[in-house]
């Protein structure tokens, strides 16, 4: 099978790495990829927004199967475009990707179908007065969200009215995230522990990969600004077998059913961002693709043929036995550029990558590029180091991951030293 992976982050490196192990793979290409994916296949320097060139490339290389990593091309319709050209695609149609790109769409589906989630109200930007009045009456803390895509940054937890009103101004008056702020959601604040579940689905049947837990805040002890994710571990013991069963029956299955029945069949990875509350699991949000960096923690725990799993989903006959969980655990720690998630500088040489030889470590490249003979930083989240074992010894995995991270350096390199703190406290 000739396969193309679309994207250039740590998640796409993890996808390409796992796909490259498949016995049914002939050729693997990554558009545009990064120096890490270049070791799994061939990088092709095209923009992920240039559908026409991607289509021509797929035809020339007789691509059978495309795996789309990130949300932006999915929302923009890349899956639909490639499917029209006869290529099988892992990734939802543009209309199904709205489950991530329009929070109000996801909330409506959940509420109408009894899926447990936070109570909410939505307001369009011409209803500033109504939104303000509601904020004056609601209970605190509350959560303000831009309806559209904002790279994980459009969510504001408001402790009090003053913060909420400032947030409302940022969203509605300053349009801080552009058209993503045309509508906002005001949500009840949920308490509990968060977890991520990836459901791989052909639109009807699904399997859940091992659970994981992301660390969204930039600072240790979960402080500071929200980021795309500074580290993850898998599995997340907060998702017990009983809770997983509830997640499947009360959240994943009904959402897939209503998507299908409403003409928005969801094929790909439905990522449920969950809060495990005292009342059981509640859905915080859905994403229309694999999580980053959770994927970098989850995939090393899979035995079997990951490519076969993804292809079977795209082909409408999900192979539930294609992969199995190996019983182990993993921790992925992200190293970022100084200043991320706000302004940061790029172009610093990354040293020490060749010092990593431990077979229980994978260094996933993210914001990295090759510059002549050098490997340099090229983004906010630069790389993710994952350590994994075949047992549940999170403590030793943590020591291994941090020992290896200390061998890598670049100017301004920052990483949290407390990834997996919740599981280690248990
Ligand atoms: P989202 O982009 O919707 O996943 O939100 C980003 C982060 O904000 C989540 O991972 C949570 O940590 C937090 N968050 C979002 N909605 C809520 C909520 N209703 N209650 C508590 N925390 C929330
Ligand atoms: N790690 C959070 C996300 O991928 O959205």
CSV table of C-alpha atoms and ligand atoms in Angstrom, one decimal:
chain,number,residue,atom,x,y,z
A,1,UNK,CA,0.0,0.0,0.0
A,2,UNK,CA,1.3,3.5,-0.8
A,3,UNK,CA,0.4,5.8,2.0
A,4,UNK,CA,0.7,9.6,2.6
A,5,UNK,CA,0.5,11.2,6.1
A,6,UNK,CA,-0.5,14.9,6.0
A,7,UNK,CA,1.2,17.2,8.6
A,8,UNK,CA,4.5,18.1,10.2
A,9,UNK,CA,4.1,17.9,14.0
A,10,UNK,CA,5.0,15.4,16.7
A,11,UNK,CA,1.6,13.7,16.2
A,12,UNK,CA,2.4,13.2,12.5
A,13,UNK,CA,5.9,11.8,13.4
A,14,UNK,CA,4.2,9.3,15.7
A,15,UNK,CA,1.7,8.3,13.1
A,16,UNK,CA,4.4,7.9,10.4
A,17,UNK,CA,6.6,6.0,12.8
A,18,UNK,CA,3.9,3.5,13.6
A,19,UNK,CA,2.6,3.2,10.0
A,20,UNK,CA,6.2,2.5,8.9
A,21,UNK,CA,6.3,-0.7,10.9
A,22,UNK,CA,3.4,-2.2,8.9
A,23,UNK,CA,4.0,-5.3,6.8
A,24,UNK,CA,1.3,-4.1,4.3
A,25,UNK,CA,3.2,-0.8,3.6
A,26,UNK,CA,5.0,-0.3,0.3
A,27,UNK,CA,5.9,3.4,0.2
A,28,UNK,CA,5.3,6.1,2.9
A,29,UNK,CA,5.3,9.8,2.1
A,30,UNK,CA,4.8,12.7,4.6
A,31,UNK,CA,3.5,16.1,3.4
A,32,UNK,CA,5.4,18.2,4.4
A,33,UNK,CA,6.9,16.2,7.3
A,34,UNK,CA,9.9,17.1,9.5
A,35,UNK,CA,13.4,15.7,10.0
A,36,UNK,CA,11.9,13.0,12.2
A,37,UNK,CA,9.4,11.8,9.6
A,38,UNK,CA,12.2,11.7,7.0
A,39,UNK,CA,13.5,8.6,8.9
A,40,UNK,CA,10.1,6.9,8.4
A,41,UNK,CA,9.5,7.6,4.8
A,42,UNK,CA,9.9,10.4,2.2
A,43,UNK,CA,9.1,14.0,3.0
A,44,UNK,CA,7.3,15.9,0.2
A,45,UNK,CA,7.6,19.7,0.4
A,46,UNK,CA,4.0,20.7,-0.3
A,47,UNK,CA,1.7,23.0,1.7
A,48,UNK,CA,-1.1,21.1,3.5
A,49,UNK,CA,-3.5,23.8,2.2
A,50,UNK,CA,-2.6,23.2,-1.4
A,51,UNK,CA,-5.2,20.5,-2.2
A,52,UNK,CA,-4.6,20.6,-5.9
A,53,UNK,CA,-0.9,19.8,-5.6
A,54,UNK,CA,-1.6,17.1,-3.0
A,55,UNK,CA,-4.1,15.6,-5.4
A,56,UNK,CA,-1.6,15.6,-8.3
A,57,UNK,CA,1.1,14.1,-6.1
A,58,UNK,CA,-1.2,11.3,-4.9
A,59,UNK,CA,-2.1,10.5,-8.5
A,60,UNK,CA,1.5,10.5,-9.6
A,61,UNK,CA,2.7,8.2,-6.8
A,62,UNK,CA,-0.4,6.0,-7.0
A,63,UNK,CA,-1.3,6.7,-3.4
A,64,UNK,CA,-3.9,4.3,-2.0
A,65,UNK,CA,-4.4,5.8,1.4
A,66,UNK,CA,-4.1,9.2,3.1
A,67,UNK,CA,-4.0,9.9,6.8
A,68,UNK,CA,-4.7,13.5,7.7
A,69,UNK,CA,-3.1,14.5,11.0
A,70,UNK,CA,-4.3,18.0,11.9
A,71,UNK,CA,-7.7,19.6,12.1
A,72,UNK,CA,-7.3,22.6,9.8
A,73,UNK,CA,-7.1,20.6,6.5
A,74,UNK,CA,-9.9,18.4,7.7
A,75,UNK,CA,-12.1,21.3,8.4
A,76,UNK,CA,-11.1,22.8,5.0
A,77,UNK,CA,-12.3,19.7,3.2
A,78,UNK,CA,-9.1,17.8,2.3
A,79,UNK,CA,-10.7,14.4,3.0
A,80,UNK,CA,-13.6,15.2,0.8
A,81,UNK,CA,-11.2,16.4,-2.0
A,82,UNK,CA,-9.1,13.2,-1.9
A,83,UNK,CA,-12.1,10.9,-1.6
A,84,UNK,CA,-13.5,12.5,-4.7
A,85,UNK,CA,-10.3,11.4,-6.4
A,86,UNK,CA,-10.8,7.8,-5.4
A,87,UNK,CA,-8.3,7.8,-2.5
A,88,UNK,CA,-9.2,6.2,0.8
A,89,UNK,CA,-8.8,8.7,3.6
A,90,UNK,CA,-8.5,8.4,7.4
A,91,UNK,CA,-10.1,11.6,8.6
A,92,UNK,CA,-13.6,13.0,8.6
A,93,UNK,CA,-15.4,15.0,5.9
A,94,UNK,CA,-15.5,18.8,6.4
A,95,UNK,CA,-19.1,18.5,7.6
A,96,UNK,CA,-18.2,15.9,10.2
A,97,UNK,CA,-15.1,17.9,11.3
A,98,UNK,CA,-17.5,20.6,12.6
A,99,UNK,CA,-17.6,18.5,15.8
A,100,UNK,CA,-14.3,20.2,16.5
A,101,UNK,CA,-14.5,23.4,14.5
A,102,UNK,CA,-17.9,24.6,15.8
A,103,UNK,CA,-18.2,24.0,19.6
A,104,UNK,CA,-21.9,25.0,19.4
A,105,UNK,CA,-22.5,22.2,16.9
A,106,UNK,CA,-20.9,19.7,19.3
A,107,UNK,CA,-22.8,21.0,22.3
A,108,UNK,CA,-26.1,20.9,20.5
A,109,UNK,CA,-25.6,17.2,19.5
A,110,UNK,CA,-24.6,16.4,23.1
A,111,UNK,CA,-27.5,18.1,24.7
A,112,UNK,CA,-30.1,16.9,22.3
A,113,UNK,CA,-29.0,13.3,22.7
A,114,UNK,CA,-28.5,13.2,26.5
A,115,UNK,CA,-24.7,13.0,26.3
A,116,UNK,CA,-23.3,14.1,29.6
A,117,UNK,CA,-21.6,17.5,29.3
A,118,UNK,CA,-21.4,20.9,31.0
A,119,UNK,CA,-24.5,23.0,30.8
A,120,UNK,CA,-24.1,26.0,28.4
A,121,UNK,CA,-25.5,29.0,26.6
A,122,UNK,CA,-24.4,30.3,23.3
A,123,UNK,CA,-24.3,33.9,22.1
A,124,UNK,CA,-23.5,35.4,18.7
A,125,UNK,CA,-21.4,38.5,18.6
A,126,UNK,CA,-24.4,40.8,17.9
A,127,UNK,CA,-25.8,39.8,21.3
A,128,UNK,CA,-23.1,41.4,23.4
A,129,UNK,CA,-25.8,42.8,25.8
A,130,UNK,CA,-27.4,39.4,26.3
A,131,UNK,CA,-24.1,37.7,26.9
A,132,UNK,CA,-23.1,40.4,29.5
A,133,UNK,CA,-26.4,40.0,31.3
A,134,UNK,CA,-26.0,36.2,31.4
A,135,UNK,CA,-22.4,36.6,32.8
A,136,UNK,CA,-23.8,38.9,35.6
A,137,UNK,CA,-26.3,36.2,36.6
A,138,UNK,CA,-24.4,33.0,36.2
A,139,UNK,CA,-22.3,31.2,38.9
A,140,UNK,CA,-18.5,31.2,39.1
A,141,UNK,CA,-16.1,29.9,38.0
A,142,UNK,CA,-17.5,29.7,34.5
A,143,UNK,CA,-15.9,28.9,31.2
A,144,UNK,CA,-15.9,31.2,28.1
A,145,UNK,CA,-15.1,29.7,24.7
A,146,UNK,CA,-14.7,30.9,21.2
A,147,UNK,CA,-16.9,28.8,19.0
A,148,UNK,CA,-14.4,28.3,16.3
A,149,UNK,CA,-10.8,26.9,16.0
A,150,UNK,CA,-8.2,28.8,18.0
A,151,UNK,CA,-5.3,26.3,18.3
A,152,UNK,CA,-6.4,25.3,21.8
A,153,UNK,CA,-6.2,28.9,23.1
A,154,UNK,CA,-9.8,30.1,22.8
A,155,UNK,CA,-10.9,28.8,26.2
A,156,UNK,CA,-11.0,31.1,29.3
A,157,UNK,CA,-11.7,29.8,32.8
A,158,UNK,CA,-13.2,32.8,34.7
A,159,UNK,CA,-13.0,32.8,38.5
A,160,UNK,CA,-15.2,35.9,38.7
A,161,UNK,CA,-17.5,38.3,36.8
A,162,UNK,CA,-14.7,40.8,36.2
A,163,UNK,CA,-12.5,38.3,34.4
A,164,UNK,CA,-15.5,37.0,32.4
A,165,UNK,CA,-16.4,40.6,31.3
A,166,UNK,CA,-12.8,41.2,30.2
A,167,UNK,CA,-12.9,37.8,28.3
A,168,UNK,CA,-16.1,38.8,26.7
A,169,UNK,CA,-14.5,42.0,25.4
A,170,UNK,CA,-11.5,40.1,24.1
A,171,UNK,CA,-13.7,37.7,22.2
A,172,UNK,CA,-16.5,39.9,21.0
A,173,UNK,CA,-15.0,43.4,20.8
A,174,UNK,CA,-11.3,42.7,20.1
A,175,UNK,CA,-12.0,39.5,18.1
A,176,UNK,CA,-8.9,38.0,19.6
A,177,UNK,CA,-9.2,34.8,17.6
A,178,UNK,CA,-10.8,36.4,14.5
A,179,UNK,CA,-13.9,34.8,13.1
A,180,UNK,CA,-13.6,32.0,15.7
A,181,UNK,CA,-15.2,34.6,18.0
A,182,UNK,CA,-18.3,35.3,15.9
A,183,UNK,CA,-20.1,33.1,18.4
A,184,UNK,CA,-19.2,32.2,22.0
A,185,UNK,CA,-20.2,29.5,24.5
A,186,UNK,CA,-20.5,30.1,28.2
A,187,UNK,CA,-20.2,26.9,30.1
A,188,UNK,CA,-20.6,25.5,33.6
A,189,UNK,CA,-17.2,24.8,35.2
A,190,UNK,CA,-16.7,21.0,35.7
A,191,UNK,CA,-14.4,19.6,38.4
A,192,UNK,CA,-12.6,16.3,38.3
A,193,UNK,CA,-9.7,14.8,36.5
A,194,UNK,CA,-9.3,15.1,32.7
A,195,UNK,CA,-8.6,12.3,30.3
A,196,UNK,CA,-8.5,11.8,26.5
A,197,UNK,CA,-10.0,8.9,24.6
A,198,UNK,CA,-9.3,8.2,21.0
A,199,UNK,CA,-12.1,6.2,19.3
A,200,UNK,CA,-11.0,4.8,15.9
A,201,UNK,CA,-14.2,4.5,13.8
A,202,UNK,CA,-15.5,3.6,10.4
A,203,UNK,CA,-18.6,5.7,11.3
A,204,UNK,CA,-20.5,3.0,12.9
A,205,UNK,CA,-18.2,0.6,14.8
A,206,UNK,CA,-15.3,1.8,16.9
A,207,UNK,CA,-12.5,0.8,19.2
A,208,UNK,CA,-10.9,2.9,21.9
A,209,UNK,CA,-7.1,3.1,22.1
A,210,UNK,CA,-5.5,3.2,25.6
A,211,UNK,CA,-6.6,6.3,27.5
A,212,UNK,CA,-4.2,9.2,28.1
A,213,UNK,CA,-3.9,12.4,30.0
A,214,UNK,CA,-2.6,15.6,28.6
A,215,UNK,CA,-1.0,18.5,30.5
A,216,UNK,CA,-2.4,21.6,28.9
A,217,UNK,CA,-0.9,24.4,31.0
A,218,UNK,CA,2.6,25.8,30.4
A,219,UNK,CA,3.7,25.8,34.0
A,220,UNK,CA,4.4,23.0,36.6
A,221,UNK,CA,1.4,22.1,38.9
A,222,UNK,CA,-0.9,23.0,36.0
A,223,UNK,CA,-0.3,26.8,36.2
A,224,UNK,CA,-0.1,29.5,33.6
A,225,UNK,CA,-1.4,29.7,30.1
A,226,UNK,CA,-3.1,26.9,28.1
A,227,UNK,CA,-0.9,25.4,25.4
A,228,UNK,CA,-1.4,22.7,22.8
A,229,UNK,CA,-0.2,20.2,25.4
A,230,UNK,CA,3.2,20.0,27.2
A,231,UNK,CA,3.2,16.3,27.9
A,232,UNK,CA,1.0,13.2,28.3
A,233,UNK,CA,1.0,9.8,29.7
A,234,UNK,CA,-0.9,6.6,28.9
A,235,UNK,CA,-2.9,4.9,30.1
A,236,UNK,CA,-4.7,7.2,32.5
A,237,UNK,CA,-5.8,5.1,35.5
A,238,UNK,CA,-8.6,7.5,36.2
A,239,UNK,CA,-10.3,5.8,33.2
A,240,UNK,CA,-11.1,2.5,34.9
A,241,UNK,CA,-12.8,-0.3,33.0
A,242,UNK,CA,-16.2,0.8,34.4
A,243,UNK,CA,-15.6,4.5,33.4
A,244,UNK,CA,-14.5,3.4,29.9
A,245,UNK,CA,-17.7,1.5,29.5
A,246,UNK,CA,-19.7,4.6,30.4
A,247,UNK,CA,-17.7,6.7,28.0
A,248,UNK,CA,-18.4,4.2,25.2
A,249,UNK,CA,-22.1,3.8,25.9
A,250,UNK,CA,-23.1,7.3,27.0
A,251,UNK,CA,-20.7,9.5,24.9
A,252,UNK,CA,-18.9,7.8,21.9
A,253,UNK,CA,-21.7,5.5,20.6
A,254,UNK,CA,-24.6,8.1,20.7
A,255,UNK,CA,-22.4,10.8,19.2
A,256,UNK,CA,-21.3,8.5,16.3
A,257,UNK,CA,-24.9,7.5,15.8
A,258,UNK,CA,-26.3,11.0,15.6
A,259,UNK,CA,-23.5,12.1,13.3
A,260,UNK,CA,-24.3,9.2,11.0
A,261,UNK,CA,-28.1,9.7,11.1
A,262,UNK,CA,-27.7,13.4,10.4
A,263,UNK,CA,-25.7,12.9,7.3
A,264,UNK,CA,-22.3,13.7,8.9
A,265,UNK,CA,-20.9,10.2,9.2
A,266,UNK,CA,-17.6,10.5,11.2
A,267,UNK,CA,-14.8,8.4,9.8
A,268,UNK,CA,-11.4,8.7,11.5
A,269,UNK,CA,-10.3,9.3,15.1
A,270,UNK,CA,-13.0,10.9,17.3
A,271,UNK,CA,-11.1,12.4,20.2
A,272,UNK,CA,-13.2,12.8,23.3
A,273,UNK,CA,-11.8,15.3,25.8
A,274,UNK,CA,-13.4,14.3,29.1
A,275,UNK,CA,-13.8,15.4,32.7
A,276,UNK,CA,-14.2,12.4,35.1
A,277,UNK,CA,-16.5,14.0,37.6
A,278,UNK,CA,-18.1,12.6,40.8
A,279,UNK,CA,-21.2,12.1,38.6
A,280,UNK,CA,-19.2,10.1,36.0
A,281,UNK,CA,-17.5,11.0,32.8
A,282,UNK,CA,-18.6,14.2,31.0
A,283,UNK,CA,-17.5,15.4,27.5
A,284,UNK,CA,-15.7,18.7,27.6
A,285,UNK,CA,-15.1,18.7,23.8
A,286,UNK,CA,-14.6,16.6,20.7
A,287,UNK,CA,-11.7,16.8,18.3
A,288,UNK,CA,-11.8,15.4,14.8
A,289,UNK,CA,-8.3,13.9,14.8
A,290,UNK,CA,-5.6,12.4,17.1
A,291,UNK,CA,-4.4,14.5,20.0
A,292,UNK,CA,-1.0,16.0,20.2
A,293,UNK,CA,1.0,15.0,22.3
A,294,UNK,CA,-1.3,12.2,23.5
A,295,UNK,CA,-0.7,10.2,20.3
A,296,UNK,CA,3.1,10.3,21.0
A,297,UNK,CA,2.3,8.5,24.4
A,298,UNK,CA,-0.5,6.1,23.1
A,299,UNK,CA,1.0,4.6,19.9
A,300,UNK,CA,4.1,3.0,21.5
A,301,UNK,CA,1.7,0.9,23.6
A,302,UNK,CA,0.1,-0.8,20.6
A,303,UNK,CA,1.0,-4.2,19.2
A,304,UNK,CA,-0.2,-5.3,15.8
A,305,UNK,CA,-0.8,-3.5,12.5
A,306,UNK,CA,-1.7,0.2,13.0
A,307,UNK,CA,-1.9,0.9,9.3
A,308,UNK,CA,-4.3,-2.0,8.9
A,309,UNK,CA,-6.5,-0.5,11.6
A,310,UNK,CA,-6.6,2.9,10.1
A,311,UNK,CA,-7.2,1.6,6.6
A,312,UNK,CA,-10.0,-0.7,7.7
A,313,UNK,CA,-11.8,2.3,9.3
A,314,UNK,CA,-11.4,4.4,6.1
A,315,UNK,CA,-12.6,1.4,4.1
A,316,UNK,CA,-15.8,1.1,6.1
A,317,UNK,CA,-15.1,-2.3,7.7
A,318,UNK,CA,-13.3,-1.6,11.0
A,319,UNK,CA,-10.9,-4.4,12.0
A,320,UNK,CA,-11.3,-4.4,15.7
A,321,UNK,CA,-8.5,-6.9,16.2
A,322,UNK,CA,-5.8,-5.1,14.1
A,323,UNK,CA,-4.1,-3.7,17.2
A,324,UNK,CA,-4.0,-4.6,20.9
A,325,UNK,CA,-2.7,-2.8,24.0
A,326,UNK,CA,0.6,-4.2,25.2
A,327,UNK,CA,-0.2,-3.8,28.9
A,328,UNK,CA,2.5,-1.2,29.4
A,329,UNK,CA,2.7,2.5,30.2
A,330,UNK,CA,4.4,5.6,28.7
A,331,UNK,CA,5.2,9.2,29.3
A,332,UNK,CA,5.8,11.9,26.7
A,333,UNK,CA,7.4,15.2,27.7
A,334,UNK,CA,7.3,18.1,25.3
A,335,UNK,CA,10.3,20.5,25.0
A,336,UNK,CA,9.3,23.9,23.9
A,337,UNK,CA,10.9,27.2,22.8
A,338,UNK,CA,11.3,29.9,25.5
A,339,UNK,CA,8.2,32.2,25.4
A,340,UNK,CA,5.7,29.6,24.0
A,341,UNK,CA,2.7,29.7,23.9
A,342,UNK,CA,3.2,33.4,23.4
A,343,UNK,CA,6.1,35.0,21.3
A,344,UNK,CA,9.2,32.9,20.8
A,345,UNK,CA,12.3,32.8,18.6
A,346,UNK,CA,13.2,30.0,16.2
A,347,UNK,CA,16.4,28.9,14.5
A,348,UNK,CA,18.5,27.5,17.4
A,349,UNK,CA,20.6,24.4,16.9
A,350,UNK,CA,19.3,21.3,18.7
A,351,UNK,CA,22.2,19.3,20.1
A,352,UNK,CA,22.4,15.8,21.6
A,353,UNK,CA,19.8,14.0,19.5
A,354,UNK,CA,22.4,11.4,18.5
A,355,UNK,CA,23.0,10.7,22.2
A,356,UNK,CA,19.7,9.0,22.6
A,357,UNK,CA,20.2,5.3,22.0
A,358,UNK,CA,17.9,3.7,24.6
A,359,UNK,CA,15.4,1.4,22.8
A,360,UNK,CA,12.6,2.4,25.3
A,361,UNK,CA,12.8,6.0,24.1
A,362,UNK,CA,11.4,7.7,21.0
A,363,UNK,CA,12.3,11.3,20.2
A,364,UNK,CA,9.4,12.7,18.2
A,365,UNK,CA,10.2,15.8,16.1
A,366,UNK,CA,7.7,18.6,16.0
A,367,UNK,CA,8.8,22.2,15.4
A,368,UNK,CA,12.2,21.2,13.9
A,369,UNK,CA,13.8,21.7,10.6
A,370,UNK,CA,17.0,20.7,8.8
A,371,UNK,CA,19.2,23.6,8.0
A,372,UNK,CA,22.2,22.3,5.9
A,373,UNK,CA,24.0,19.9,8.3
A,374,UNK,CA,22.2,21.2,11.4
A,375,UNK,CA,18.9,20.5,13.0
A,376,UNK,CA,17.3,23.7,14.2
A,377,UNK,CA,14.2,24.8,16.2
A,378,UNK,CA,11.3,25.9,14.0
A,379,UNK,CA,8.2,26.1,16.2
A,380,UNK,CA,6.8,26.5,19.7
A,381,UNK,CA,6.6,22.9,20.6
A,382,UNK,CA,9.9,21.6,19.4
A,383,UNK,CA,10.1,17.9,20.3
A,384,UNK,CA,8.5,15.3,22.5
A,385,UNK,CA,10.5,12.5,24.2
A,386,UNK,CA,8.5,9.4,25.0
A,387,UNK,CA,9.6,6.6,27.3
A,388,UNK,CA,7.7,3.3,27.5
A,389,UNK,CA,7.8,0.0,29.3
A,390,UNK,CA,5.8,-3.2,29.1
A,391,UNK,CA,4.6,-2.9,32.7
A,392,UNK,CA,2.9,-0.2,34.7
A,393,UNK,CA,6.0,1.2,36.3
A,394,UNK,CA,5.3,4.9,35.7
A,395,UNK,CA,8.0,5.9,38.1
A,396,UNK,CA,10.8,4.2,36.2
A,397,UNK,CA,9.4,5.5,32.9
A,398,UNK,CA,9.5,9.0,34.4
A,399,UNK,CA,13.2,8.6,35.4
A,400,UNK,CA,14.1,7.3,31.9
A,401,UNK,CA,12.3,10.1,30.1
A,402,UNK,CA,13.9,12.8,32.1
A,403,UNK,CA,17.4,11.3,32.0
A,404,UNK,CA,17.2,11.2,28.2
A,405,UNK,CA,15.7,14.7,27.9
A,406,UNK,CA,18.7,16.0,29.8
A,407,UNK,CA,21.0,14.8,27.0
A,408,UNK,CA,19.2,17.2,24.5
A,409,UNK,CA,19.7,20.9,24.4
A,410,UNK,CA,18.9,24.1,22.5
A,411,UNK,CA,18.9,27.7,23.5
A,412,UNK,CA,15.8,28.5,25.5
A,413,UNK,CA,14.7,24.9,25.8
A,414,UNK,CA,11.9,24.5,28.3
A,415,UNK,CA,10.0,21.5,29.6
A,416,UNK,CA,7.8,20.7,32.6
A,417,UNK,CA,9.4,18.4,35.1
A,418,UNK,CA,6.2,17.2,36.6
A,419,UNK,CA,4.6,15.3,33.6
A,420,UNK,CA,2.5,12.4,35.0
A,421,UNK,CA,2.3,13.9,38.5
A,422,UNK,CA,-1.3,12.8,38.9
A,423,UNK,CA,-0.6,9.1,38.2
A,424,UNK,CA,2.5,9.2,40.4
A,425,UNK,CA,0.5,10.6,43.3
A,426,UNK,CA,-2.1,7.7,43.1
B,1,LIG,P1,-11.1,22.7,25.2
B,1,LIG,O1,-10.3,23.4,24.2
B,1,LIG,O2,-12.6,22.9,25.1
B,1,LIG,O3,-10.7,21.3,25.5
B,1,LIG,O4,-10.7,23.4,26.6
B,1,LIG,C1,-9.3,23.5,27.0
B,1,LIG,C2,-9.2,23.1,28.4
B,1,LIG,O5,-10.0,24.1,29.2
B,1,LIG,C3,-9.7,21.8,28.8
B,1,LIG,O6,-8.7,20.8,28.6
B,1,LIG,C4,-10.0,22.0,30.3
B,1,LIG,O7,-8.8,21.9,31.0
B,1,LIG,C5,-10.5,23.4,30.3
B,1,LIG,N1,-12.0,23.4,30.2
B,1,LIG,C6,-12.7,23.5,29.1
B,1,LIG,N2,-14.0,23.5,29.4
B,1,LIG,C7,-14.1,23.3,30.7
B,1,LIG,C8,-15.2,23.1,31.7
B,1,LIG,N3,-16.5,23.2,31.3
B,1,LIG,N4,-14.9,22.9,33.0
B,1,LIG,C9,-13.7,22.9,33.4
B,1,LIG,N5,-12.6,23.0,32.6
B,1,LIG,C10,-12.8,23.2,31.3
B,2,LIG,N1,-3.5,17.8,23.2
B,2,LIG,C1,-4.7,18.4,22.9
B,2,LIG,C2,-5.1,18.4,21.5
B,2,LIG,O1,-4.5,17.7,20.7
B,2,LIG,O2,-6.1,19.0,21.2
